[in-house]
């Protein structure tokens, strides 16, 4: 399959692009050149001409772009950038995809659509039927991005899949989370000390490939996480297993 990866040079893009390129013909749209020898269109999803050029001849598009961090409230997201990338560029990408007759799209979402307060997210029991309730800028913009994806699927008959990730990390650092704003990888733990494994890059890429096989002309959302789902009910990945045939191999 010929895939355009929006933001393929960013953190999440760098995790998944090399692995997706092993199975698919990959093109990257990003202002910055990607790592590796990949077809690269210089630009962003905010540029209609760059989008049209990058989507030409593609079978599917994966939106994995990330916004900038705030210069005044680091490491919080920059508000304007968060709305531009997580909402406006998702809208622009899906509109341009429809215009280019690209009917399949995967949008990289986040479990941050759920609030981390007053109860930490890792302590919450959630699945795809749970109502997103985040109120911070990142969570709100990711929530809005999901709505944009749903609208595009309904308006254009596209197959649009949102993958809500948590703690994506390189395989060689798993189960630690290589949070980009931290100097060292961290082990995420629940309040009782139970470790929560991060999502390995290879499992992320496998989930994206599985999502790209959907061809139903509708919208759907899946939780793609490395957390153990073996009995406590938190962060269920049962839907991804049953619909996409995906389970985290590193767990």
Coordinates of N, CA, C and O in Angstrom, one line a residue, residues 45-230:
X45 N 0.7 20.0 6.8 CA -0.7 19.8 6.5 C -1.5 21.1 6.5 O -2.7 21.1 6.2
X46 N -0.8 22.2 6.9 CA -1.4 23.5 6.8 C -1.3 24.1 5.4 O -1.9 25.2 5.2
X47 N -0.6 23.5 4.5 CA -0.3 24.0 3.2 C -1.1 23.2 2.2 O -0.7 22.0 1.9
X48 N -2.2 23.7 1.6 CA -3.0 22.9 0.7 C -2.2 22.4 -0.5 O -2.4 21.3 -1.0
X49 N -1.2 23.2 -1.0 CA -0.5 22.7 -2.2 C 0.4 21.6 -1.8 O 0.6 20.6 -2.6
X50 N 1.1 21.7 -0.6 CA 1.9 20.6 -0.2 C 1.1 19.3 0.0 O 1.5 18.2 -0.3
X51 N -0.1 19.5 0.6 CA -0.9 18.3 0.8 C -1.3 17.6 -0.5 O -1.3 16.4 -0.6
X52 N -1.7 18.5 -1.5 CA -2.1 17.9 -2.7 C -1.0 17.2 -3.4 O -1.2 16.1 -4.0
X53 N 0.2 17.7 -3.4 CA 1.4 17.1 -4.0 C 1.7 15.8 -3.2 O 1.9 14.7 -3.9
X54 N 1.7 15.8 -1.9 CA 2.0 14.6 -1.1 C 1.0 13.5 -1.3 O 1.4 12.3 -1.3
X55 N -0.3 13.9 -1.5 CA -1.3 12.8 -1.5 C -1.4 12.2 -2.9 O -2.1 11.2 -3.1
X56 N -0.8 12.8 -3.9 CA -0.9 12.3 -5.3 C -0.4 10.9 -5.4 O 0.7 10.6 -5.0
X57 N -1.3 10.0 -5.8 CA -0.9 8.6 -6.0 C -0.9 7.7 -4.8 O -0.6 6.5 -4.8
X58 N -1.4 8.3 -3.6 CA -1.4 7.5 -2.4 C -2.7 6.7 -2.3 O -3.7 7.0 -2.8
X59 N -2.6 5.6 -1.5 CA -3.7 4.8 -1.2 C -4.3 5.1 0.2 O -5.5 4.9 0.4
X60 N -3.5 5.7 1.0 CA -4.0 6.0 2.4 C -3.1 7.1 3.0 O -2.0 7.3 2.5
X61 N -3.6 7.7 4.1 CA -2.9 8.7 4.8 C -2.9 8.4 6.3 O -3.9 8.0 6.8
X62 N -1.8 8.7 6.9 CA -1.7 8.5 8.4 C -1.3 9.9 8.9 O -0.2 10.4 8.6
X63 N -2.1 10.5 9.8 CA -1.9 11.8 10.4 C -1.2 11.6 11.7 O -1.9 11.1 12.7
X64 N 0.1 11.8 11.8 CA 0.8 11.7 13.1 C 1.5 12.9 13.5 O 2.5 12.8 14.3
X65 N 1.1 14.0 13.0 CA 1.9 15.3 13.3 C 1.6 15.7 14.8 O 0.6 15.3 15.4
X66 N 2.6 16.4 15.3 CA 2.5 16.9 16.7 C 2.8 18.4 16.7 O 3.6 18.9 15.9
X67 N 2.2 19.1 17.7 CA 2.4 20.5 17.8 C 3.6 20.8 18.6 O 4.3 19.9 19.0
X68 N 3.9 22.1 18.7 CA 5.1 22.6 19.4 C 4.8 22.7 20.9 O 3.6 22.8 21.3
X69 N 5.9 22.7 21.7 CA 5.7 23.0 23.1 C 5.7 24.5 23.4 O 6.3 25.2 22.6
X70 N 5.1 24.9 24.5 CA 5.0 26.3 24.8 C 6.4 26.8 25.3 O 7.1 26.1 26.0
X71 N 6.7 28.0 24.8 CA 8.0 28.6 25.2 C 7.8 29.3 26.6 O 8.8 29.5 27.3
X72 N 6.6 29.6 27.0 CA 6.4 30.2 28.3 C 5.9 29.3 29.4 O 6.0 29.6 30.6
X73 N 5.3 28.1 29.0 CA 4.8 27.2 30.0 C 5.3 25.8 29.7 O 4.6 24.8 29.8
X74 N 6.6 25.7 29.3 CA 7.2 24.4 29.0 C 7.1 23.5 30.2 O 7.2 23.9 31.3
X75 N 6.8 22.2 30.0 CA 6.6 21.5 28.7 C 5.2 21.3 28.2 O 4.9 20.4 27.5
X76 N 4.3 22.2 28.6 CA 2.9 22.2 28.2 C 2.9 22.5 26.7 O 3.8 23.2 26.2
X77 N 1.9 22.0 25.9 CA 1.8 22.3 24.5 C 1.5 23.8 24.3 O 0.9 24.5 25.1
X78 N 2.0 24.3 23.2 CA 1.6 25.7 22.8 C 0.2 25.7 22.3 O -0.2 24.9 21.5
X79 N -0.6 26.6 22.9 CA -2.1 26.5 22.6 C -2.4 26.7 21.1 O -3.1 25.9 20.5
X80 N -1.8 27.7 20.4 CA -2.1 27.9 19.0 C -1.6 26.7 18.2 O -2.3 26.3 17.3
X81 N -0.4 26.2 18.5 CA 0.1 25.1 17.7 C -0.7 23.9 17.9 O -1.0 23.1 17.0
X82 N -1.2 23.6 19.2 CA -2.0 22.5 19.4 C -3.3 22.5 18.6 O -3.7 21.5 18.0
X83 N -4.0 23.6 18.5 CA -5.2 23.7 17.7 C -4.9 23.6 16.2 O -5.6 23.0 15.5
X84 N -3.8 24.2 15.8 CA -3.4 24.2 14.4 C -3.1 22.7 13.9 O -3.6 22.3 12.9
X85 N -2.4 22.0 14.7 CA -1.9 20.7 14.3 C -3.0 19.6 14.6 O -3.3 18.8 13.8
X86 N -3.5 19.6 15.9 CA -4.4 18.5 16.3 C -5.8 18.7 15.8 O -6.6 17.7 15.8
X87 N -6.2 19.9 15.3 CA -7.6 20.1 14.8 C -7.5 20.5 13.4 O -8.0 19.8 12.5
X88 N -7.0 21.7 13.1 CA -7.0 22.3 11.8 C -6.3 21.4 10.7 O -6.8 21.2 9.6
X89 N -5.1 20.9 11.1 CA -4.4 20.1 10.1 C -5.0 18.7 9.9 O -4.9 18.2 8.8
X90 N -5.7 18.2 10.9 CA -6.5 17.0 10.7 C -7.6 17.2 9.7 O -7.9 16.5 8.7
X91 N -8.3 18.4 9.9 CA -9.4 18.7 8.9 C -8.9 18.9 7.5 O -9.4 18.4 6.5
X92 N -7.8 19.7 7.4 CA -7.2 19.9 6.1 C -6.7 18.6 5.4 O -6.9 18.4 4.2
X93 N -6.1 17.7 6.2 CA -5.7 16.5 5.6 C -6.8 15.6 5.1 O -6.7 15.1 4.0
X94 N -7.9 15.5 5.8 CA -9.0 14.7 5.4 C -9.7 15.3 4.3 O -10.2 14.5 3.4
X95 N -9.9 16.6 4.2 CA -10.5 17.2 3.1 C -9.7 17.0 1.8 O -10.2 16.7 0.7
X96 N -8.3 17.2 2.0 CA -7.5 17.0 0.8 C -7.4 15.6 0.4 O -7.3 15.3 -0.8
X97 N -7.5 14.6 1.3 CA -7.5 13.2 1.0 C -8.8 12.9 0.2 O -8.7 12.2 -0.9
X98 N -9.9 13.4 0.6 CA -11.1 13.2 -0.2 C -11.0 13.8 -1.6 O -11.4 13.1 -2.6
X99 N -10.4 15.0 -1.7 CA -10.3 15.6 -3.0 C -9.3 14.8 -3.9 O -9.5 14.7 -5.1
X100 N -8.4 14.0 -3.3 CA -7.4 13.2 -4.0 C -7.9 11.8 -4.2 O -7.1 10.9 -4.7
X101 N -9.1 11.5 -3.8 CA -9.7 10.2 -3.9 C -9.0 9.2 -3.0 O -8.9 8.0 -3.4
X102 N -8.4 9.6 -1.9 CA -7.8 8.8 -0.9 C -8.8 8.5 0.2 O -9.2 9.4 0.9
X103 N -9.3 7.3 0.2 CA -10.5 7.0 1.1 C -10.2 6.4 2.4 O -11.1 6.2 3.2
X104 N -8.9 6.1 2.7 CA -8.6 5.5 4.0 C -7.6 6.5 4.7 O -6.6 7.0 4.2
X105 N -7.9 6.7 6.0 CA -7.1 7.5 6.8 C -7.0 6.9 8.2 O -7.9 6.4 8.8
X106 N -5.8 7.1 8.8 CA -5.6 6.8 10.2 C -5.1 8.0 10.9 O -4.2 8.7 10.4
X107 N -5.8 8.4 12.0 CA -5.4 9.6 12.8 C -4.8 9.1 14.1 O -5.5 8.3 14.8
X108 N -3.6 9.5 14.4 CA -3.0 9.1 15.6 C -3.5 10.0 16.8 O -3.3 11.2 16.8
X109 N -4.3 9.3 17.6 CA -4.9 10.0 18.7 C -4.2 9.7 20.0 O -3.1 9.3 20.0
X110 N -4.9 10.0 21.1 CA -4.2 9.9 22.4 C -5.2 9.5 23.5 O -6.4 10.0 23.5
X111 N -4.8 8.7 24.5 CA -5.6 8.5 25.6 C -5.7 9.8 26.5 O -6.5 9.8 27.4
X112 N -5.0 10.8 26.1 CA -5.1 12.1 26.8 C -6.4 12.8 26.5 O -6.7 13.8 27.1
X113 N -7.3 12.2 25.7 CA -8.7 12.7 25.7 C -9.4 12.5 27.0 O -10.5 13.1 27.2
X114 N -8.8 11.6 27.8 CA -9.4 11.4 29.2 C -8.6 12.2 30.2 O -7.4 12.3 30.1
X115 N -9.3 12.8 31.2 CA -8.7 13.6 32.2 C -7.7 12.8 33.1 O -8.0 11.7 33.4
X116 N -6.7 13.5 33.5 CA -5.7 12.9 34.4 C -5.9 13.4 35.9 O -5.2 13.1 36.8
X117 N -7.0 14.2 36.0 CA -7.4 14.7 37.4 C -8.9 14.6 37.6 O -9.7 14.7 36.6
X118 N -9.3 14.5 38.8 CA -8.6 14.3 40.1 C -8.0 12.9 40.2 O -7.2 12.7 41.1
X119 N -8.4 12.0 39.4 CA -7.8 10.6 39.4 C -6.8 10.4 38.3 O -7.2 10.8 37.1
X120 N -5.6 9.9 38.5 CA -4.7 9.7 37.5 C -5.2 8.8 36.4 O -5.9 7.8 36.7
X121 N -4.9 9.1 35.2 CA -5.4 8.3 34.1 C -5.1 6.8 34.2 O -5.9 6.0 33.9
X122 N -3.9 6.5 34.7 CA -3.5 5.1 34.8 C -4.3 4.4 35.9 O -4.3 3.1 35.9
X123 N -5.1 5.1 36.7 CA -6.0 4.5 37.7 C -7.4 4.3 37.2 O -8.2 3.8 37.9
X124 N -7.7 4.8 36.0 CA -9.1 4.8 35.5 C -9.4 3.6 34.7 O -8.6 3.1 34.0
X125 N -10.6 3.1 34.8 CA -11.1 2.0 34.0 C -11.8 2.6 32.8 O -12.9 3.2 32.9
X126 N -11.2 2.5 31.6 CA -11.7 3.1 30.4 C -11.7 2.1 29.2 O -10.8 1.3 29.1
X127 N -12.6 2.3 28.3 CA -12.6 1.6 27.0 C -13.1 2.6 26.0 O -13.4 3.8 26.3
X128 N -13.3 2.2 24.8 CA -13.7 3.1 23.7 C -15.1 3.6 23.9 O -15.5 4.6 23.3
X129 N -15.9 3.0 24.8 CA -17.2 3.5 25.1 C -17.2 4.6 26.2 O -18.3 5.2 26.4
X130 N -16.1 4.8 26.8 CA -16.0 5.8 27.9 C -16.0 7.2 27.2 O -15.5 7.4 26.2
X131 N -16.7 8.2 27.9 CA -16.8 9.5 27.4 C -15.5 10.3 27.7 O -15.1 10.5 28.8
X132 N -14.8 10.8 26.6 CA -13.7 11.7 26.8 C -14.0 12.9 27.7 O -15.1 13.5 27.5
X133 N -13.2 13.3 28.6 CA -13.5 14.4 29.5 C -12.3 15.3 29.8 O -12.4 16.1 30.7
X134 N -11.2 15.2 29.0 CA -10.1 16.1 29.3 C -10.4 17.5 29.0 O -11.2 17.9 28.1
X135 N -9.9 18.4 29.8 CA -10.1 19.9 29.7 C -8.8 20.7 29.5 O -8.9 21.9 29.3
X136 N -7.7 20.0 29.5 CA -6.4 20.8 29.2 C -6.3 20.9 27.7 O -7.0 20.3 26.9
X137 N -5.4 21.8 27.2 CA -5.3 22.1 25.8 C -5.0 20.9 24.9 O -5.6 20.7 23.9
X138 N -4.1 20.1 25.4 CA -3.8 18.9 24.6 C -5.0 18.0 24.5 O -5.4 17.5 23.4
X139 N -5.6 17.6 25.6 CA -6.7 16.7 25.6 C -7.9 17.3 24.8 O -8.6 16.6 24.1
X140 N -8.2 18.6 25.0 CA -9.3 19.2 24.3 C -9.1 19.1 22.7 O -10.0 18.8 22.0
X141 N -7.8 19.5 22.3 CA -7.6 19.5 20.9 C -7.6 18.1 20.3 O -8.0 17.9 19.1
X142 N -7.2 17.1 21.1 CA -7.2 15.7 20.6 C -8.7 15.2 20.5 O -9.1 14.5 19.6
X143 N -9.5 15.7 21.5 CA -10.9 15.4 21.4 C -11.6 16.0 20.2 O -12.4 15.4 19.4
X144 N -11.2 17.3 19.9 CA -11.8 17.9 18.7 C -11.3 17.3 17.4 O -12.0 17.2 16.4
X145 N -10.0 16.8 17.4 CA -9.5 16.1 16.2 C -10.3 14.9 15.9 O -10.5 14.5 14.8
X146 N -10.7 14.2 17.0 CA -11.6 13.0 16.8 C -12.9 13.4 16.1 O -13.4 12.6 15.3
X147 N -13.5 14.5 16.6 CA -14.7 14.9 16.0 C -14.6 15.3 14.5 O -15.4 15.0 13.7
X148 N -13.5 15.9 14.2 CA -13.2 16.2 12.8 C -13.1 14.9 12.0 O -13.6 14.8 10.8
X149 N -12.4 13.9 12.5 CA -12.3 12.6 11.8 C -13.6 12.0 11.6 O -13.9 11.4 10.5
X150 N -14.5 12.0 12.6 CA -15.8 11.5 12.5 C -16.6 12.2 11.4 O -17.3 11.6 10.6
X151 N -16.6 13.5 11.4 CA -17.3 14.3 10.4 C -16.8 14.0 9.0 O -17.7 13.8 8.1
X152 N -15.5 13.8 8.8 CA -15.0 13.5 7.5 C -15.5 12.2 7.0 O -15.9 12.0 5.8
X153 N -15.5 11.2 7.9 CA -16.0 9.9 7.5 C -17.5 9.9 7.1 O -17.9 9.3 6.1
X154 N -18.3 10.7 7.9 CA -19.7 10.7 7.6 C -20.0 11.5 6.3 O -20.8 11.2 5.5
X155 N -19.2 12.6 6.1 CA -19.5 13.5 5.0 C -19.0 12.9 3.7 O -19.7 13.0 2.6
X156 N -17.9 12.2 3.7 CA -17.3 11.7 2.5 C -17.3 10.2 2.3 O -16.8 9.7 1.3
X157 N -17.8 9.5 3.3 CA -17.8 8.0 3.2 C -16.5 7.4 3.3 O -16.2 6.4 2.7
X158 N -15.6 8.1 4.0 CA -14.2 7.7 4.1 C -14.1 6.7 5.3 O -14.9 6.7 6.2
X159 N -13.1 5.8 5.2 CA -12.8 5.0 6.4 C -11.7 5.7 7.2 O -10.6 5.8 6.8
X160 N -12.1 6.2 8.3 CA -11.2 7.0 9.2 C -11.1 6.3 10.5 O -12.1 6.1 11.2
X161 N -9.9 5.9 10.9 CA -9.6 5.2 12.1 C -8.8 6.0 13.0 O -7.7 6.5 12.6
X162 N -9.2 6.3 14.3 CA -8.5 7.0 15.3 C -7.8 5.9 16.2 O -8.6 5.0 16.7
X163 N -6.5 6.0 16.4 CA -5.8 5.1 17.3 C -5.4 5.9 18.5 O -4.5 6.8 18.4
X164 N -6.0 5.7 19.7 CA -5.6 6.4 20.9 C -4.4 5.7 21.5 O -4.5 4.6 22.0
X165 N -3.3 6.4 21.5 CA -2.1 5.8 22.1 C -1.8 6.3 23.5 O -2.3 7.3 23.9
X166 N -1.0 5.5 24.2 CA -0.5 5.9 25.5 C 1.0 5.5 25.6 O 1.3 4.3 25.4
X167 N 1.9 6.4 25.9 CA 3.3 6.2 26.2 C 4.0 5.5 25.0 O 4.7 4.5 25.3
X168 N 4.0 5.9 23.8 CA 4.7 5.3 22.7 C 6.2 5.4 22.9 O 6.7 6.5 23.4
X169 N 7.0 4.4 22.6 CA 8.4 4.4 23.0 C 9.2 3.5 22.0 O 8.6 2.6 21.4
X170 N 10.5 3.8 21.8 CA 11.3 2.9 20.9 C 11.4 1.5 21.5 O 11.3 1.3 22.7
X171 N 11.5 0.5 20.7 CA 11.5 -0.9 21.1 C 12.7 -1.2 22.1 O 12.5 -1.9 23.0
X172 N 13.8 -0.5 21.8 CA 15.0 -0.8 22.6 C 14.9 -0.2 24.0 O 15.8 -0.5 24.9
X173 N 13.9 0.6 24.2 CA 13.8 1.2 25.6 C 12.6 0.7 26.3 O 12.4 0.9 27.5
X174 N 11.7 -0.1 25.6 CA 10.6 -0.7 26.2 C 11.0 -1.6 27.4 O 12.0 -2.3 27.2
X175 N 10.3 -1.6 28.5 CA 9.0 -1.1 28.8 C 9.0 0.4 29.3 O 8.0 0.9 29.8
X176 N 10.1 1.0 29.3 CA 10.2 2.4 29.7 C 9.6 3.3 28.6 O 9.6 3.0 27.4
X177 N 9.2 4.5 29.1 CA 8.6 5.5 28.2 C 9.7 6.6 27.9 O 10.1 7.2 28.9
X178 N 10.1 6.7 26.7 CA 11.1 7.8 26.3 C 10.3 9.1 26.1 O 10.3 9.6 24.9
X179 N 9.8 9.7 27.1 CA 9.1 10.9 27.0 C 10.0 12.0 26.4 O 11.1 12.2 27.0
X180 N 9.7 12.6 25.3 CA 10.6 13.5 24.6 C 11.1 14.7 25.5 O 12.2 15.2 25.3
X181 N 10.3 15.1 26.5 CA 10.7 16.3 27.3 C 11.5 15.9 28.5 O 11.8 16.7 29.3
X182 N 11.7 14.6 28.7 CA 12.5 14.1 29.8 C 13.9 13.7 29.3 O 14.1 13.2 28.2
X183 N 14.9 13.9 30.2 CA 16.3 13.5 29.9 C 16.5 12.0 29.8 O 17.3 11.5 29.0
X184 N 15.8 11.3 30.6 CA 15.9 9.8 30.7 C 14.5 9.2 30.6 O 13.5 9.8 31.0
X185 N 14.5 8.0 30.0 CA 13.2 7.2 30.0 C 12.7 7.0 31.4 O 13.4 6.9 32.3
X186 N 11.3 6.9 31.5 CA 10.7 6.7 32.8 C 9.9 5.5 32.8 O 9.4 5.0 31.7
X187 N 9.7 4.9 34.0 CA 8.8 3.8 34.2 C 7.5 4.3 34.8 O 7.5 4.8 35.9
X188 N 6.5 4.2 34.0 CA 5.2 4.7 34.5 C 4.6 3.6 35.5 O 4.7 2.4 35.2
X189 N 4.1 4.1 36.6 CA 3.6 3.2 37.6 C 2.2 3.7 38.1 O 1.9 4.9 38.1
X190 N 1.4 2.7 38.5 CA 0.2 3.0 39.2 C 0.5 3.4 40.6 O 1.6 3.3 41.1
X191 N -0.5 3.8 41.3 CA -0.3 4.3 42.7 C 0.2 3.2 43.6 O 0.9 3.5 44.6
X192 N -0.2 2.0 43.3 CA 0.3 0.9 44.1 C 1.7 0.4 43.7 O 2.2 -0.6 44.3
X193 N 2.3 1.0 42.8 CA 3.6 0.7 42.3 C 3.7 -0.3 41.1 O 4.7 -0.6 40.6
X194 N 2.5 -0.8 40.7 CA 2.5 -1.7 39.5 C 3.0 -0.9 38.3 O 2.5 0.2 38.0
X195 N 3.9 -1.5 37.6 CA 4.4 -0.8 36.4 C 3.4 -0.9 35.3 O 2.7 -1.9 35.1
X196 N 3.4 0.2 34.5 CA 2.5 0.2 33.3 C 3.5 0.3 32.1 O 4.2 1.3 31.9
X197 N 3.6 -0.8 31.3 CA 4.5 -0.8 30.2 C 4.1 0.2 29.1 O 2.9 0.4 28.9
X198 N 5.1 0.8 28.5 CA 4.9 1.7 27.4 C 4.4 0.9 26.2 O 4.4 -0.3 26.1
X199 N 4.1 1.6 25.1 CA 3.7 1.0 23.8 C 4.9 1.0 22.9 O 5.4 2.0 22.5
X200 N 5.4 -0.2 22.6 CA 6.6 -0.4 21.8 C 6.3 0.1 20.4 O 5.2 -0.1 19.8
X201 N 7.3 0.6 19.7 CA 7.2 1.1 18.4 C 6.7 0.1 17.4 O 5.9 0.3 16.5
X202 N 7.2 -1.2 17.6 CA 6.7 -2.2 16.7 C 5.3 -2.5 16.8 O 4.6 -2.9 15.9
X203 N 4.7 -2.4 18.1 CA 3.3 -2.7 18.3 C 2.5 -1.5 17.7 O 1.4 -1.7 17.2
X204 N 3.0 -0.3 17.8 CA 2.4 0.9 17.2 C 2.3 0.7 15.7 O 1.2 0.9 15.1
X205 N 3.4 0.3 15.1 CA 3.3 0.2 13.6 C 2.4 -0.9 13.2 O 1.7 -0.8 12.2
X206 N 2.4 -2.0 14.0 CA 1.4 -3.1 13.7 C 0.0 -2.7 13.8 O -0.9 -3.1 13.0
X207 N -0.3 -1.8 14.7 CA -1.7 -1.3 14.9 C -2.0 -0.4 13.7 O -3.2 -0.5 13.2
X208 N -1.1 0.4 13.2 CA -1.4 1.3 12.1 C -1.6 0.4 10.9 O -2.6 0.7 10.1
X209 N -0.8 -0.6 10.6 CA -1.0 -1.5 9.5 C -2.4 -2.2 9.6 O -3.1 -2.3 8.5
X210 N -2.7 -2.6 10.8 CA -4.0 -3.3 10.9 C -5.2 -2.3 10.6 O -6.2 -2.7 10.0
X211 N -5.0 -1.1 11.1 CA -6.1 -0.1 10.9 C -6.2 0.2 9.4 O -7.3 0.5 8.9
X212 N -5.1 0.2 8.7 CA -5.2 0.5 7.2 C -5.9 -0.6 6.4 O -6.3 -0.3 5.3
X213 N -6.1 -1.7 7.0 CA -6.9 -2.8 6.3 C -8.4 -2.6 6.4 O -9.1 -3.2 5.7
X214 N -8.8 -1.7 7.3 CA -10.2 -1.4 7.4 C -10.7 -0.7 6.1 O -10.0 0.2 5.6
X215 N -11.8 -1.1 5.5 CA -12.3 -0.5 4.3 C -13.8 -0.5 4.3 O -14.5 -0.9 3.4
X216 N -14.3 0.1 5.4 CA -15.8 0.0 5.7 C -16.5 1.3 5.4 O -17.7 1.3 5.5
X217 N -15.8 2.4 5.1 CA -16.4 3.6 4.8 C -17.1 4.3 6.0 O -18.2 4.9 5.9
X218 N -16.4 4.1 7.2 CA -17.0 4.7 8.4 C -15.9 5.1 9.3 O -14.7 5.0 9.0
X219 N -16.3 5.6 10.5 CA -15.4 6.1 11.5 C -15.3 5.1 12.7 O -16.4 4.5 13.0
X220 N -14.1 4.9 13.2 CA -14.0 4.1 14.5 C -12.8 4.5 15.2 O -11.9 5.1 14.7
X221 N -12.8 4.1 16.5 CA -11.7 4.5 17.4 C -11.3 3.3 18.2 O -12.1 2.5 18.6
X222 N -10.0 3.2 18.4 CA -9.4 2.0 19.1 C -8.3 2.5 20.1 O -7.6 3.4 19.9
X223 N -8.3 1.8 21.3 CA -7.2 2.0 22.2 C -6.0 1.1 21.9 O -6.2 -0.1 21.8
X224 N -4.9 1.7 21.7 CA -3.6 1.0 21.3 C -2.6 1.3 22.4 O -2.0 2.4 22.3
X225 N -2.5 0.4 23.4 CA -1.6 0.7 24.5 C -0.8 -0.6 24.8 O -1.2 -1.7 24.5
X226 N 0.3 -0.4 25.6 CA 1.1 -1.5 26.0 C 0.7 -2.0 27.4 O 1.3 -3.0 27.8
X227 N -0.2 -1.4 28.0 CA -0.6 -1.7 29.4 C -1.2 -3.1 29.4 O -2.0 -3.5 28.5
X228 N -0.9 -3.9 30.5 CA -1.4 -5.2 30.6 C -3.0 -5.1 30.8 O -3.5 -4.4 31.6
X229 N -3.6 -6.0 30.0 CA -5.1 -6.0 30.0 C -5.6 -7.4 30.5 O -6.6 -7.9 30.0
X230 N -4.9 -7.9 31.5 CA -5.1 -9.3 31.8 C -6.0 -9.6 33.0 O -6.1 -10.6 33.5

